[in-house]
mmCIF file with all atom_site columns, C-alpha atoms in Angstrom:
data_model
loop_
_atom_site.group_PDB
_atom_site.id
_atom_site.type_symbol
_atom_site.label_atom_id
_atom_site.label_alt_id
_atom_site.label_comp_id
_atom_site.label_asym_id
_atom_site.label_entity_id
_atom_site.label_seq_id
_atom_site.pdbx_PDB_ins_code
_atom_site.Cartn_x
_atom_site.Cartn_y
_atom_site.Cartn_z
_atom_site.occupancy
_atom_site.B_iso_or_equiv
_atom_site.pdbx_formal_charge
_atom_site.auth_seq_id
_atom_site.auth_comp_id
_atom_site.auth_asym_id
_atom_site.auth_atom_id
_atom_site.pdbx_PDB_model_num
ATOM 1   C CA . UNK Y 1 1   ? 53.094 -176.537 1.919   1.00 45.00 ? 1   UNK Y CA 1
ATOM 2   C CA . UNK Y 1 2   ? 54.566 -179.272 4.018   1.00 46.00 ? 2   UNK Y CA 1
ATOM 3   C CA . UNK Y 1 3   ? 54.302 -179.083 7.555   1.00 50.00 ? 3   UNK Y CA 1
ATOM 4   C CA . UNK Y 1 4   ? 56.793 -180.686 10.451  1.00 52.00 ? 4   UNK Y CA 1
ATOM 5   C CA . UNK Y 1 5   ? 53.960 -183.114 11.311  1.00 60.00 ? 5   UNK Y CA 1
ATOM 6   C CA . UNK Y 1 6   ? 51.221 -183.358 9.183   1.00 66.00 ? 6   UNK Y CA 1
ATOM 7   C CA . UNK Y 1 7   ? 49.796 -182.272 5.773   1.00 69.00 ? 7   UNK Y CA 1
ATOM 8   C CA . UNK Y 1 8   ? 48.195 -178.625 5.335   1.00 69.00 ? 8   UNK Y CA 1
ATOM 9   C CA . UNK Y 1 9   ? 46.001 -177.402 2.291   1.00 70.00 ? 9   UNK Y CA 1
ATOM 10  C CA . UNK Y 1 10  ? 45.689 -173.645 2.048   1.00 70.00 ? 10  UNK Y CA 1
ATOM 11  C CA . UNK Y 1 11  ? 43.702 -172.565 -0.794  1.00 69.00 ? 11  UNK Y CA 1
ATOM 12  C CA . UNK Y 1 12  ? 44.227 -168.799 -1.998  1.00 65.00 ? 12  UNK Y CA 1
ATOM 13  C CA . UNK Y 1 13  ? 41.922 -167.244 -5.065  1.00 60.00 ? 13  UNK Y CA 1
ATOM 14  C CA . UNK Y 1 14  ? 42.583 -163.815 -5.882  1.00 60.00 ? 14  UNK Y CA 1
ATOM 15  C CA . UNK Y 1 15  ? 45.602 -162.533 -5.210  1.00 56.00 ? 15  UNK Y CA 1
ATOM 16  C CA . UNK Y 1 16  ? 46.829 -158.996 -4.463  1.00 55.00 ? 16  UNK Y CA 1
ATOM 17  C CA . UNK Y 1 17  ? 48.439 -156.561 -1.976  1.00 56.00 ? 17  UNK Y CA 1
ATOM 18  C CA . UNK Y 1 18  ? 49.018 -157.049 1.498   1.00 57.00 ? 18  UNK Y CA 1
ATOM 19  C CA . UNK Y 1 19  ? 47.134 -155.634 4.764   1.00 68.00 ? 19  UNK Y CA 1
ATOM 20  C CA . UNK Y 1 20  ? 47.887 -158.166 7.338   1.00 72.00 ? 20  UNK Y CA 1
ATOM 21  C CA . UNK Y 1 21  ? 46.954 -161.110 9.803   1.00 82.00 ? 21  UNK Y CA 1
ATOM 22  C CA . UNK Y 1 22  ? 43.833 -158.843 11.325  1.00 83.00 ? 22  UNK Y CA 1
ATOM 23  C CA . UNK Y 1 23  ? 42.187 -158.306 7.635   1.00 88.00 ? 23  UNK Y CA 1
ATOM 24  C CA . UNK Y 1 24  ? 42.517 -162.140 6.801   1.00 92.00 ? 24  UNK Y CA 1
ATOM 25  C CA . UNK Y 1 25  ? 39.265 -164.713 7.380   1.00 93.00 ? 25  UNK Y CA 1
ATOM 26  C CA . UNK Y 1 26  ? 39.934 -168.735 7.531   1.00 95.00 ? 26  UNK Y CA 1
ATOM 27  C CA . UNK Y 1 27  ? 37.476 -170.521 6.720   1.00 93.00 ? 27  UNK Y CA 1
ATOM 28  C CA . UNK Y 1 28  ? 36.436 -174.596 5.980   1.00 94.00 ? 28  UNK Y CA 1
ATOM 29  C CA . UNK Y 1 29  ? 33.919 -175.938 4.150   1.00 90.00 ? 29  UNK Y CA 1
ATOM 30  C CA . UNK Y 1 30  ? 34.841 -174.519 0.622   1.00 87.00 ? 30  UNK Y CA 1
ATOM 31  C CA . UNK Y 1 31  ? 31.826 -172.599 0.783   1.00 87.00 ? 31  UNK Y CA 1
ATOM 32  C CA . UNK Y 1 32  ? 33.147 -169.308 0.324   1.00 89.00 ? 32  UNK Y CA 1
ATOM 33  C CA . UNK Y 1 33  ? 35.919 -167.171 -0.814  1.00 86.00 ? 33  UNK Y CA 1
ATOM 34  C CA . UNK Y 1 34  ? 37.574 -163.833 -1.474  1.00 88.00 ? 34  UNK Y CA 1
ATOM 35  C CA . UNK Y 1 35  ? 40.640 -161.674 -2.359  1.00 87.00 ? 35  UNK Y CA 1
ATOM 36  C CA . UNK Y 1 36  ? 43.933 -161.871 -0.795  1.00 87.00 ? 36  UNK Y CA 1
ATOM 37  C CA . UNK Y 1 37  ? 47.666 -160.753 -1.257  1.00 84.00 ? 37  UNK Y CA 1
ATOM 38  C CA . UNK Y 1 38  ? 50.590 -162.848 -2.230  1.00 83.00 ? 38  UNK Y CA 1
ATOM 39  C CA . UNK Y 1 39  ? 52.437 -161.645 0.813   1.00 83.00 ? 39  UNK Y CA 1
ATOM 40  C CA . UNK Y 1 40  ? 50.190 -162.800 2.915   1.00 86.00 ? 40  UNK Y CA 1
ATOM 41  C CA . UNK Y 1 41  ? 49.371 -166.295 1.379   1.00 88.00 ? 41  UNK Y CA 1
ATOM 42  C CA . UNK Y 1 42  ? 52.990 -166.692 2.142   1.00 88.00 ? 42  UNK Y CA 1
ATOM 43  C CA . UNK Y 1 43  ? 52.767 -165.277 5.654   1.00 90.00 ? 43  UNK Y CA 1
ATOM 44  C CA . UNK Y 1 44  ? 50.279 -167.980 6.208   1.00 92.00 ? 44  UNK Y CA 1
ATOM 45  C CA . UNK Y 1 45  ? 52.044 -170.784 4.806   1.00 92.00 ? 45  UNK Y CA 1
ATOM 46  C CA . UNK Y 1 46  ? 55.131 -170.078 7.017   1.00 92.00 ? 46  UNK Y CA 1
ATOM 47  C CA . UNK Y 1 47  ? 53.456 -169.781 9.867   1.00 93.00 ? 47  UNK Y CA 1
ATOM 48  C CA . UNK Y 1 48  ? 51.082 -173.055 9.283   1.00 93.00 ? 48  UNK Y CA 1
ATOM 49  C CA . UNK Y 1 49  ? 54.126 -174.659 8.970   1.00 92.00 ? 49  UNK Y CA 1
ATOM 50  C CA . UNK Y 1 50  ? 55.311 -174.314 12.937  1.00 92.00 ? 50  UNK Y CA 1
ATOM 51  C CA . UNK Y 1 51  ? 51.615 -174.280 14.220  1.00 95.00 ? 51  UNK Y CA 1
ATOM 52  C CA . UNK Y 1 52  ? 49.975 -177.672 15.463  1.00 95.00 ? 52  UNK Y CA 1
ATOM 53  C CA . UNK Y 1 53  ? 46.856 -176.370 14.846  1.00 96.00 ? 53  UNK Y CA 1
ATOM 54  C CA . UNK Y 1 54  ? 47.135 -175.908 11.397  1.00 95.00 ? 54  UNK Y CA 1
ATOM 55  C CA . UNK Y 1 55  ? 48.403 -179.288 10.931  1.00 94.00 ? 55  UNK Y CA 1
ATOM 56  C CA . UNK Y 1 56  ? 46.390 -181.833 8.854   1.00 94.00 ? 56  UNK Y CA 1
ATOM 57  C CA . UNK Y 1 57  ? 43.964 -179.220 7.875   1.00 95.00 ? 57  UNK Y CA 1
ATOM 58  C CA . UNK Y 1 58  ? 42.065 -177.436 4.877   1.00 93.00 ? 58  UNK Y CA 1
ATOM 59  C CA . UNK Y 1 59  ? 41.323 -173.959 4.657   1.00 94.00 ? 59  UNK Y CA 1
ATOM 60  C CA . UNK Y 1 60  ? 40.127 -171.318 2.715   1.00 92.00 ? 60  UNK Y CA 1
ATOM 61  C CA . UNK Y 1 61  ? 42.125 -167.992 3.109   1.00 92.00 ? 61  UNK Y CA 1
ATOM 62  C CA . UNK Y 1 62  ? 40.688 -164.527 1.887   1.00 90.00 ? 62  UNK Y CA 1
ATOM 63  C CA . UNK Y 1 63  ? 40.774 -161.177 3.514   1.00 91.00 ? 63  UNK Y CA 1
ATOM 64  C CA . UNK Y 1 64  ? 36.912 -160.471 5.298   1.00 89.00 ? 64  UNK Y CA 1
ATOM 65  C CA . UNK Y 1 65  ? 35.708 -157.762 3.654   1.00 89.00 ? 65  UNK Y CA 1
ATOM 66  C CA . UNK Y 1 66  ? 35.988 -159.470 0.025   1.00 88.00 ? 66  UNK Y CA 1
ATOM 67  C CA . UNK Y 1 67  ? 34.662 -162.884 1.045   1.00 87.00 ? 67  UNK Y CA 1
ATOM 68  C CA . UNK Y 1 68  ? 31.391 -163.949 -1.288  1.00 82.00 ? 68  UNK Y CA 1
ATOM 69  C CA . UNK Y 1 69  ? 30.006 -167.384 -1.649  1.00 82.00 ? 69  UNK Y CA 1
ATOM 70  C CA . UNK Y 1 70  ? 31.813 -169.421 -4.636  1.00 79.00 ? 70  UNK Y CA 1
ATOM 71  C CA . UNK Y 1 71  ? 29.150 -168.725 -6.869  1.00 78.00 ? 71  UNK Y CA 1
ATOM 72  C CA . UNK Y 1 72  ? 29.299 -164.916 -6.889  1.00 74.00 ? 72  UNK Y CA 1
ATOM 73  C CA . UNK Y 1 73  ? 33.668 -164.624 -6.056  1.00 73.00 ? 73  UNK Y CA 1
ATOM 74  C CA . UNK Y 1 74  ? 34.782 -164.434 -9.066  1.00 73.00 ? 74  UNK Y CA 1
ATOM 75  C CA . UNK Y 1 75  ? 32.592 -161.323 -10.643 1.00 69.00 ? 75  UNK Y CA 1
ATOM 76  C CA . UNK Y 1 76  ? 33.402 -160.290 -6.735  1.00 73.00 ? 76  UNK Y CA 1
ATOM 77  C CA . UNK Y 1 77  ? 37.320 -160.352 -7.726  1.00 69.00 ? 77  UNK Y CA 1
ATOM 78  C CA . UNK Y 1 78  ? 37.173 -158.912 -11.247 1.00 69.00 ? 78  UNK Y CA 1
ATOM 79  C CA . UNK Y 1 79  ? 35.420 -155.523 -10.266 1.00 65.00 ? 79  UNK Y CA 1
ATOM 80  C CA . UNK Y 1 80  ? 37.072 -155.553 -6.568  1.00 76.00 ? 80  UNK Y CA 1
ATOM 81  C CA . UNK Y 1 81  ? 34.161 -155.297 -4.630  1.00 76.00 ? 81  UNK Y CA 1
ATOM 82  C CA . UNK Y 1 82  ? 34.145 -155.125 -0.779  1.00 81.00 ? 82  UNK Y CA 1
ATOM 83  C CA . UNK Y 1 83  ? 31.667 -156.933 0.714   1.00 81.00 ? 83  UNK Y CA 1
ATOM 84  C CA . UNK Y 1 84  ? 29.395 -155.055 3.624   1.00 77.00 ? 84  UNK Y CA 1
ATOM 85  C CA . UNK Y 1 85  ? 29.087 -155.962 7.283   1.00 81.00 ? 85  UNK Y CA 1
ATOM 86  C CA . UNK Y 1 86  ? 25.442 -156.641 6.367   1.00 84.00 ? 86  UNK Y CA 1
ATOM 87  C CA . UNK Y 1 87  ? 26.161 -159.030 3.579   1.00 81.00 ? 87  UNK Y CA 1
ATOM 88  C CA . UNK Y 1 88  ? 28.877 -161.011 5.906   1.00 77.00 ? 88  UNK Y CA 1
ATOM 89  C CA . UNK Y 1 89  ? 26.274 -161.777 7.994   1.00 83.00 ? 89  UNK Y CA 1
ATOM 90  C CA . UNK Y 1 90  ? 24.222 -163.334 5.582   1.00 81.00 ? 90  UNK Y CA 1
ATOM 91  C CA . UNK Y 1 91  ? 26.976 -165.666 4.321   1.00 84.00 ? 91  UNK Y CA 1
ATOM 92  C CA . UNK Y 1 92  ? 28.495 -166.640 7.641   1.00 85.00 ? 92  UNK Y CA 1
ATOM 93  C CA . UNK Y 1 93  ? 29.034 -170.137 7.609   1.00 89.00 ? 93  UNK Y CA 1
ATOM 94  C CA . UNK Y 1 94  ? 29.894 -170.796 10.988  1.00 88.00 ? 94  UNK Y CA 1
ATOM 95  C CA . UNK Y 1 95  ? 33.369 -171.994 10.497  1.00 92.00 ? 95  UNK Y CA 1
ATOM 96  C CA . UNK Y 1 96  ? 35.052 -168.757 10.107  1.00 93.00 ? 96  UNK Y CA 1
ATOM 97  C CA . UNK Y 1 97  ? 38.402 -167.601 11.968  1.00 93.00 ? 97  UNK Y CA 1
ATOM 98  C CA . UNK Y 1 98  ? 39.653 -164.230 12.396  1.00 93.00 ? 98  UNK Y CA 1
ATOM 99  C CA . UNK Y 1 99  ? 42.361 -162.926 14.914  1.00 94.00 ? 99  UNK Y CA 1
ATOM 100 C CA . UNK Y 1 100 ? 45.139 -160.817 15.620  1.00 93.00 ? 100 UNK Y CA 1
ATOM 101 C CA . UNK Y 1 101 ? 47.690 -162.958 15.528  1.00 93.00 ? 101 UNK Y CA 1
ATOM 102 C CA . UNK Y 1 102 ? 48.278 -165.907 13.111  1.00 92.00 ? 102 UNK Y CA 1
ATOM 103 C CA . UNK Y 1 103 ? 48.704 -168.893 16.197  1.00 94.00 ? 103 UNK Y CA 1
ATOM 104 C CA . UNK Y 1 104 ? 44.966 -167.217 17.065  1.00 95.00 ? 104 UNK Y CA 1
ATOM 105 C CA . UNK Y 1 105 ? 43.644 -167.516 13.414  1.00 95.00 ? 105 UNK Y CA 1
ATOM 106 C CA . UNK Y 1 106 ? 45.030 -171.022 13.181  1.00 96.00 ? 106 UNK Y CA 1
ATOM 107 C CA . UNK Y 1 107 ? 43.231 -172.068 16.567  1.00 95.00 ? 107 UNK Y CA 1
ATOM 108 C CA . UNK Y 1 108 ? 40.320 -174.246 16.580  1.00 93.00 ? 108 UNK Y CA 1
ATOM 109 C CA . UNK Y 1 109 ? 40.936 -175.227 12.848  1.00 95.00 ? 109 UNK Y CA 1
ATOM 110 C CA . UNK Y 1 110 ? 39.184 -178.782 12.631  1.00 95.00 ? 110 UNK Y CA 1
ATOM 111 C CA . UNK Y 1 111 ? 41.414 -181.529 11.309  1.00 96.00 ? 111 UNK Y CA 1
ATOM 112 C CA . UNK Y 1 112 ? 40.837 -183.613 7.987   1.00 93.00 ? 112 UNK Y CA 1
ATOM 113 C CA . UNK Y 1 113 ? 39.501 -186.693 8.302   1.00 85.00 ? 113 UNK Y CA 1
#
């Protein structure tokens, strides 16, 4: 994706069908990831594209309840497991963003260096 000013990276895994801005989790650090539909990788490259705040940045895009550390995603994605409120907590990063609206879920993105 090219943006008006600047360069984003948006890094789907799994790929499937759609439930919306308010199911998807940003997230940078390439620390975790998750399942997420087509639709909605697309959603989020056309709207990066006319947001500021996703300018010159690198995220990872899943929906939250299938996000899993990178070492456990992919066995995650095969049997499409859902991962519990208790087990997000014990992976949160720090750096995730979730919102119910895509200029929210874009805000506070850091930039690449």
């Amino acid at each position: 994706v090219v943006a008006l000013e600047g360069r984003i990276a948006s890094r789907p895994f799994a790929m499937f069908f759609f439930p919306g801005v308010s199911s998807v989790e940003l997230n940078q650090g390439d620390t975790k990831s998750g399942r997420i539909a087509r639709a909605d990788v697309a959603e989020i490259c056309v709207e990066s594209i006319f947001s500021k705040d996703a300018a010159d940045t690198t995220f990872e895009c899943y929906y939250k309840d299938t996000a899993k550390p990178l070492e456990g995603v992919g066995l995650s994605n095969l049997f499409k497991k859902k991962t519990s409120d208790t087990e997000a907590q014990s992976i949160m990063t720090g750096k995730e963003r979730q919102a119910d609206s895509w200029p929210k879920l874009f805000a506070g993105l850091d930039k690449d260096v």
